[in-house]
Coordinates of C-alpha atoms in Angstrom, one line a residue:
X151 CA 0.0 0.1 0.0
X152 CA 1.2 3.5 -0.7
X153 CA 0.0 6.9 0.0
X154 CA 0.5 9.9 -2.3
X155 CA 0.4 13.5 -0.9
X156 CA -0.7 16.1 -3.5
X157 CA -0.8 19.8 -3.4
X158 CA -2.9 21.6 -6.0
X159 CA -1.7 22.9 -9.3
X160 CA -2.1 26.6 -9.1
X161 CA -2.8 29.3 -6.5
X162 CA -3.2 33.1 -7.0
X163 CA -2.6 35.3 -4.1
X164 CA -5.5 37.7 -3.4
X165 CA -5.1 41.0 -5.1
X166 CA -2.0 39.8 -6.9
X167 CA -1.2 38.0 -10.3
X168 CA 1.7 36.0 -8.7
X169 CA 1.1 32.2 -8.1
X170 CA 1.9 30.7 -4.8
X171 CA 2.5 27.1 -3.5
X172 CA 4.0 25.1 -0.8
X173 CA 7.6 24.3 -1.4
X174 CA 7.4 20.4 -0.9
X175 CA 5.4 17.3 -1.7
X176 CA 5.7 13.9 -0.1
X177 CA 5.2 10.4 -1.3
X178 CA 4.9 7.9 1.5
X179 CA 5.5 4.2 1.2
X180 CA 5.6 1.4 3.7
X181 CA 9.4 1.3 4.0
X182 CA 10.3 5.0 3.4
X183 CA 9.4 8.7 3.1
X184 CA 10.6 10.4 -0.1
X185 CA 10.6 14.2 0.3
X186 CA 10.5 16.0 -3.0
X187 CA 11.4 19.7 -3.1
X188 CA 9.4 21.7 -5.5
X189 CA 11.4 24.0 -7.7
X190 CA 10.2 27.5 -8.0
X191 CA 12.7 28.5 -10.6
X192 CA 12.6 25.9 -13.1
X193 CA 9.8 23.3 -13.0
X194 CA 8.1 19.9 -12.2
X195 CA 7.3 17.4 -9.4
X196 CA 6.6 13.9 -9.0
X197 CA 3.4 13.7 -6.9
X198 CA 1.0 16.0 -8.5
X199 CA -2.0 18.1 -7.9
X200 CA -2.4 21.8 -8.4
X201 CA -0.4 23.6 -5.8
X202 CA 2.9 21.9 -6.9
X203 CA 2.6 23.1 -10.4
X204 CA 1.7 26.4 -9.1
X205 CA 4.8 26.5 -7.0
X206 CA 6.9 26.3 -10.2
X207 CA 5.0 29.1 -11.7
X208 CA 5.6 31.4 -8.8
X209 CA 8.5 34.0 -9.0
X210 CA 10.2 32.7 -5.9
X211 CA 13.4 30.8 -5.8
X212 CA 14.4 27.4 -4.5
X213 CA 17.4 25.3 -4.3
X214 CA 16.0 22.2 -6.0
X215 CA 15.4 22.1 -9.7
X216 CA 12.6 19.6 -10.6
X217 CA 11.3 19.8 -14.2
X218 CA 8.2 21.2 -15.6
X219 CA 7.1 20.6 -19.1
X220 CA 4.6 22.8 -21.1
X221 CA 2.7 20.9 -23.6
X222 CA 0.6 23.2 -25.8
X223 CA -2.6 22.0 -27.5
X224 CA -4.7 23.6 -30.2
X225 CA -7.4 25.1 -27.9
X226 CA -7.7 28.4 -26.0
X227 CA -4.9 28.6 -23.5
X228 CA -5.6 29.4 -19.8
X229 CA -5.0 33.1 -19.0
X230 CA -2.0 32.3 -16.7
X231 CA -0.2 30.1 -19.2
X232 CA 2.6 32.5 -19.5
X233 CA 3.8 31.7 -16.1
X234 CA 3.8 28.0 -17.2
X235 CA 5.8 29.0 -20.2
X236 CA 8.2 31.1 -18.3
X237 CA 9.1 28.5 -15.8
X238 CA 9.0 25.4 -18.0
X239 CA 12.3 23.8 -18.8
X240 CA 10.9 22.3 -22.0
X241 CA 8.1 23.5 -24.4
X242 CA 6.5 21.2 -26.9
X243 CA 3.5 22.1 -29.1
X244 CA 1.1 19.7 -30.7
X245 CA 0.5 20.8 -34.3
X246 CA -2.0 23.7 -34.0
X247 CA -1.1 24.4 -30.6
X248 CA 1.8 26.4 -32.2
X249 CA -0.8 28.8 -33.7
X250 CA -2.3 29.2 -30.0
X251 CA 1.2 30.0 -28.6
X252 CA 1.9 32.4 -31.6
X253 CA -1.3 34.3 -31.1
X254 CA -1.0 34.4 -27.3
X255 CA 2.5 35.4 -26.9
X256 CA 2.1 39.2 -27.6
X257 CA -0.3 39.3 -24.7
X258 CA 2.4 38.0 -22.3
X259 CA 4.8 40.8 -22.9
X260 CA 2.9 43.8 -24.1
X261 CA 6.2 46.1 -23.5
X262 CA 7.7 44.3 -26.4
X263 CA 6.9 44.0 -30.1
X264 CA 4.9 40.9 -31.3
X265 CA 8.0 39.4 -32.8
X266 CA 10.1 39.8 -29.7
X267 CA 7.3 38.5 -27.6
X268 CA 7.1 35.3 -29.7
X269 CA 10.9 34.9 -29.7
X270 CA 10.7 34.6 -25.9
X271 CA 8.4 31.6 -25.7
X272 CA 9.4 29.5 -28.8
X273 CA 8.8 25.8 -28.5
X274 CA 11.7 23.4 -28.7
X275 CA 9.6 21.0 -31.1
X276 CA 6.4 21.0 -32.8
X277 CA 4.9 17.5 -33.4
X278 CA 1.9 16.2 -35.2
X279 CA 0.4 15.6 -38.6
X280 CA 0.8 19.2 -39.2
X281 CA -2.6 19.8 -40.7
X282 CA -3.5 22.5 -38.5
X283 CA -0.4 24.7 -38.1
X284 CA -0.5 27.9 -40.2
X285 CA 2.2 28.3 -42.8
X286 CA 3.3 31.7 -41.3
X287 CA 3.6 30.1 -37.8
X288 CA 5.5 27.2 -39.2
X289 CA 8.0 29.5 -41.0
X290 CA 8.4 31.8 -38.0
X291 CA 9.3 29.0 -35.6
X292 CA 11.4 27.0 -38.1
X293 CA 13.6 30.3 -38.6
X294 CA 14.1 30.4 -34.8
X295 CA 15.4 26.8 -34.8
X296 CA 12.3 25.1 -33.5
X297 CA 12.3 21.4 -34.6
X298 CA 9.1 20.5 -36.5
X299 CA 8.3 16.8 -37.1
X300 CA 5.7 15.7 -39.5
X301 CA 4.0 12.5 -38.2
X302 CA 1.1 12.5 -40.5
X303 CA 1.9 8.8 -41.4
X304 CA 0.5 7.9 -38.1
X305 CA -3.2 8.3 -38.1
X306 CA -3.9 6.1 -35.1
X307 CA -2.6 8.4 -32.4
X308 CA -3.6 12.0 -31.5
X309 CA -1.2 14.8 -31.5
X310 CA -1.2 14.9 -27.7
X311 CA -0.1 11.3 -27.7
X312 CA 2.6 11.8 -30.5
X313 CA 3.9 14.6 -28.2
X314 CA 4.1 12.2 -25.3
X315 CA 5.7 9.6 -27.5
X316 CA 8.2 12.3 -28.5
X317 CA 9.1 13.2 -24.9
X318 CA 9.8 9.6 -24.1
X319 CA 12.2 9.6 -26.9
X320 CA 13.9 12.8 -25.8
X321 CA 14.1 11.9 -22.0
X322 CA 15.1 8.8 -20.1
X323 CA 12.7 6.9 -18.0
X324 CA 14.3 8.3 -14.9
X325 CA 14.0 11.8 -16.2
X326 CA 10.5 11.6 -16.9
X327 CA 9.8 10.1 -13.4
X328 CA 10.9 13.5 -12.1
X329 CA 8.9 15.6 -14.6
X330 CA 5.4 17.1 -14.4
X331 CA 3.8 17.6 -17.8
X332 CA 1.2 20.3 -17.8
X333 CA -1.1 20.1 -21.0
X334 CA -2.3 23.6 -21.6
X335 CA -5.5 23.6 -23.7
X336 CA -6.1 20.0 -22.5
X337 CA -9.8 20.5 -21.5
X338 CA -12.4 22.3 -23.3
X339 CA -13.7 22.7 -27.0
X340 CA -14.8 19.5 -28.9
X341 CA -16.1 16.8 -26.6
X342 CA -14.4 14.1 -28.7
X343 CA -10.9 15.9 -28.1
X344 CA -11.6 16.3 -24.3
X345 CA -12.6 12.5 -24.0
X346 CA -9.4 11.6 -26.0
X347 CA -7.4 13.7 -23.6
X348 CA -8.8 12.0 -20.5
X349 CA -8.3 8.6 -22.1
X350 CA -4.6 9.6 -22.6
X351 CA -4.2 10.0 -18.8
X352 CA -5.1 6.3 -18.5
X353 CA -2.9 5.3 -21.4
X354 CA 0.2 7.1 -19.9
X355 CA -0.3 6.3 -16.2
X356 CA 3.4 6.3 -15.6
X357 CA 3.8 9.9 -16.6
X358 CA 2.7 12.9 -14.4
X359 CA 0.2 14.5 -16.5
X360 CA -2.1 17.4 -15.6
X361 CA -4.9 18.6 -18.1
X362 CA -5.5 22.3 -17.8
X363 CA -8.2 24.3 -19.6
X364 CA -11.7 25.9 -19.6
X365 CA -11.7 26.5 -16.0
X366 CA -10.7 23.1 -14.8
X367 CA -7.8 20.8 -14.1
X368 CA -7.8 16.9 -14.2
X369 CA -5.4 14.3 -13.4
X370 CA -5.3 10.6 -12.7
X371 CA -5.4 9.1 -9.2
X372 CA -4.2 5.5 -9.3
X373 CA -5.3 2.8 -6.9
X374 CA -4.2 3.5 -3.3
X375 CA -4.4 6.4 -0.7
X376 CA -4.0 10.1 -1.8
X377 CA -3.8 13.2 0.3
X378 CA -4.7 16.4 -1.8
X379 CA -4.1 19.8 -0.3
X380 CA -6.2 22.2 -2.6
X381 CA -5.2 25.8 -3.2
X382 CA -8.6 27.2 -2.1
X383 CA -7.7 30.7 -3.4
X384 CA -7.3 29.2 -6.8
X385 CA -9.3 25.9 -7.2
X386 CA -12.7 24.8 -6.1
X387 CA -14.7 24.8 -4.2
X388 CA -16.4 22.5 -7.0
X389 CA -14.6 19.2 -7.6
X390 CA -15.4 15.6 -8.8
X391 CA -14.1 12.0 -8.8
X392 CA -14.9 10.3 -12.2
X393 CA -14.0 6.6 -12.8
X394 CA -13.7 6.3 -16.6
X395 CA -11.9 2.9 -17.0
X396 CA -14.2 0.7 -14.8
X397 CA -16.0 0.6 -11.4
X398 CA -14.1 2.0 -8.3
X399 CA -14.8 1.9 -4.7
X400 CA -14.0 5.3 -3.3
X401 CA -13.8 6.6 0.2
X402 CA -13.0 10.4 0.9
X403 CA -12.6 12.9 3.7
X404 CA -12.8 16.6 3.5
X405 CA -15.6 16.9 0.9
X406 CA -19.1 18.3 1.5
X407 CA -20.5 14.9 0.4
X408 CA -17.9 12.3 1.4
X409 CA -17.8 8.8 0.0
X410 CA -17.6 5.8 2.2
X411 CA -16.4 2.8 0.2
X412 CA -19.0 3.9 -2.2
X413 CA -19.1 2.0 -5.7
X414 CA -18.7 4.6 -8.4
X415 CA -19.0 3.9 -12.1
X416 CA -19.5 5.6 -15.3
X417 CA -22.8 4.0 -16.0
X418 CA -23.9 4.5 -12.3
X419 CA -23.1 6.8 -9.5
X420 CA -20.4 9.4 -9.9
X421 CA -19.3 12.2 -7.7
X422 CA -19.8 15.5 -9.5
X423 CA -20.6 19.0 -8.2
X424 CA -19.1 18.0 -4.9
X425 CA -17.3 20.8 -2.8
X426 CA -14.0 20.9 -1.1
X427 CA -14.6 21.7 2.4
X428 CA -11.2 21.3 4.2
X429 CA -7.6 22.1 3.7
X430 CA -6.8 18.5 3.2
X431 CA -8.7 16.0 1.2
X432 CA -8.3 12.2 1.6
X433 CA -9.0 9.9 -1.3
X434 CA -8.8 6.2 -1.3
X435 CA -9.7 4.2 -4.4
X436 CA -9.2 0.6 -5.5
X437 CA -9.2 1.7 -9.2
X438 CA -8.1 4.6 -11.4
X439 CA -10.2 7.7 -11.0
X440 CA -10.0 11.2 -12.4
X441 CA -9.7 14.0 -9.9
X442 CA -11.2 17.1 -11.3
X443 CA -11.0 20.7 -9.7
X444 CA -12.7 24.0 -10.9
X445 CA -10.1 26.7 -11.3
X446 CA -10.1 30.3 -11.5
X447 CA -7.4 30.5 -14.1

């Protein structure tokens, strides 16, 4: 049995645009406690929920250097995505996600020209079947040295999945184990795209993936016990626990409507429109479930 301790992905100080988070996260096992320092200057963590990503996005500094990866999809980007891009060690765009980044970049640095702003946040690589990226965007990033990979021969995977495969080729298994991949634009828009992104959480359970978009964040909770510390100033109070891959028996503490070994399944009862009531939420599940929180960003 293992216990994972999470902190939420983003938190915004009242009256301020800066993001704040605790500086550490714990994963507890039967034999040891592994303390993981969350970096505030670079990016990423190993046990995830909102506050940890947020920690990476804050302007503070920390001695540790875990890694945060920004993965940009072709949908409206969260308003605070520039903080993710500023702190991320690596940025990858999925096809038309490059259009979203290109269009949004001038809003991140309004004191600069549009070209200068776009140069500040160029992706390292653009991956996909390249049927959505605009010619001017492709040419712009190519001239800056961005690698562009045409994977149109593969029509059995989505652009998001192509990006994850690319990351697995670029980084070792151990490196990926220390990374958090925040998928900006990962929720919202076409329902089939959203369902595919949620399916991808299950297909890559060994990666620390957070889907972020359209006022929500979602991530996979594997079988076991989880301690979640929501950033109430940023996320909630609305939350949900949704089993997509099969029935799950779930127990919780810290929600308005707690579950007690409750059988939850997609064709039956699922916990939606629940409310976070305490600073710490406990979740125990015997199967994969998606933890979803409403966000203010």
